[in-house]
């Protein structure tokens, strides 16, 4: 069954407000949702941020106008599954 999933994306100003007063060396951890509206998340860390560029789902670079934050799984040892 389909459902309408609506969220309010944060602005740069909201992010600045949330970061105010935090130490500069505090790592940023992002809880990435595994499904729209779900309670399960994958913990990732921010590895880069910037305006106007990114990579689409096919691995192709694109230019845009949004501020984008790139994430990756935290450093550690992971089980590599056969593909």
Tab-separated table of C-alpha atoms in Angstrom:
chain	number	residue	atom	x	y	z
A	1	UNK	CA	0.000	0.000	0.000
A	2	UNK	CA	1.331	3.470	-0.889
A	3	UNK	CA	1.440	6.302	1.622
A	4	UNK	CA	2.260	9.981	1.381
A	5	UNK	CA	5.528	10.805	3.154
A	6	UNK	CA	6.012	14.515	3.896
A	7	UNK	CA	8.954	16.037	5.753
A	8	UNK	CA	10.273	19.548	6.275
A	9	UNK	CA	13.906	19.745	5.147
A	10	UNK	CA	16.148	21.838	7.399
A	11	UNK	CA	17.651	25.068	6.190
A	12	UNK	CA	21.276	26.155	6.592
A	13	UNK	CA	20.088	28.580	9.280
A	14	UNK	CA	18.490	25.787	11.314
A	15	UNK	CA	21.683	23.744	11.079
A	16	UNK	CA	23.789	26.730	12.198
A	17	UNK	CA	21.491	27.217	15.194
A	18	UNK	CA	21.779	23.538	16.143
A	19	UNK	CA	25.601	23.684	15.936
A	20	UNK	CA	25.970	26.908	17.934
A	21	UNK	CA	28.209	26.451	20.972
A	22	UNK	CA	29.401	22.945	20.106
A	23	UNK	CA	33.161	22.248	20.115
A	24	UNK	CA	34.890	22.354	16.708
A	25	UNK	CA	36.325	18.833	17.097
A	26	UNK	CA	32.980	17.121	17.796
A	27	UNK	CA	32.333	14.452	15.100
A	28	UNK	CA	29.030	14.673	13.218
A	29	UNK	CA	27.038	11.433	13.137
A	30	UNK	CA	24.029	11.133	10.824
A	31	UNK	CA	21.237	8.624	11.352
A	32	UNK	CA	20.198	7.729	7.783
A	33	UNK	CA	16.660	6.350	7.519
A	34	UNK	CA	16.407	2.938	5.891
A	35	UNK	CA	12.817	3.560	4.742
A	36	UNK	CA	10.471	6.575	4.570
A	37	UNK	CA	8.803	7.074	7.942
A	38	UNK	CA	10.607	4.066	9.443
A	39	UNK	CA	12.224	3.767	12.855
A	40	UNK	CA	15.338	1.899	11.634
A	41	UNK	CA	18.441	3.912	10.800
A	42	UNK	CA	22.028	3.360	9.687
A	43	UNK	CA	24.647	5.382	11.558
A	44	UNK	CA	26.979	7.263	9.216
A	45	UNK	CA	29.532	10.042	9.609
A	46	UNK	CA	29.890	13.223	7.541
A	47	UNK	CA	32.896	13.014	5.190
A	48	UNK	CA	32.347	16.152	3.070
A	49	UNK	CA	29.968	19.039	2.513
A	50	UNK	CA	29.561	21.738	-0.087
A	51	UNK	CA	27.338	23.631	-2.455
A	52	UNK	CA	26.529	22.852	-6.028
A	53	UNK	CA	27.800	19.338	-6.697
A	54	UNK	CA	27.091	15.712	-6.007
A	55	UNK	CA	26.859	12.254	-7.550
A	56	UNK	CA	23.578	10.777	-8.734
A	57	UNK	CA	22.366	7.203	-8.282
A	58	UNK	CA	24.220	6.068	-11.412
A	59	UNK	CA	27.543	7.501	-10.174
A	60	UNK	CA	27.369	10.524	-12.493
A	61	UNK	CA	28.413	13.928	-11.145
A	62	UNK	CA	25.856	16.740	-11.289
A	63	UNK	CA	25.709	20.456	-10.577
A	64	UNK	CA	22.971	21.841	-8.386
A	65	UNK	CA	22.104	24.731	-6.115
A	66	UNK	CA	21.635	22.889	-2.811
A	67	UNK	CA	24.041	22.479	0.086
A	68	UNK	CA	24.888	18.780	0.178
A	69	UNK	CA	26.395	16.686	2.967
A	70	UNK	CA	28.172	13.447	2.035
A	71	UNK	CA	28.145	10.559	4.487
A	72	UNK	CA	29.927	7.234	4.857
A	73	UNK	CA	29.853	4.358	7.315
A	74	UNK	CA	32.130	4.964	10.333
A	75	UNK	CA	35.667	3.554	10.310
A	76	UNK	CA	35.782	-0.037	11.480
A	77	UNK	CA	35.919	-3.665	10.408
A	78	UNK	CA	32.898	-4.859	8.450
A	79	UNK	CA	31.789	-8.239	7.116
A	80	UNK	CA	32.091	-8.187	3.318
A	81	UNK	CA	29.197	-10.059	1.793
A	82	UNK	CA	29.603	-11.928	-1.489
A	83	UNK	CA	28.035	-10.096	-4.389
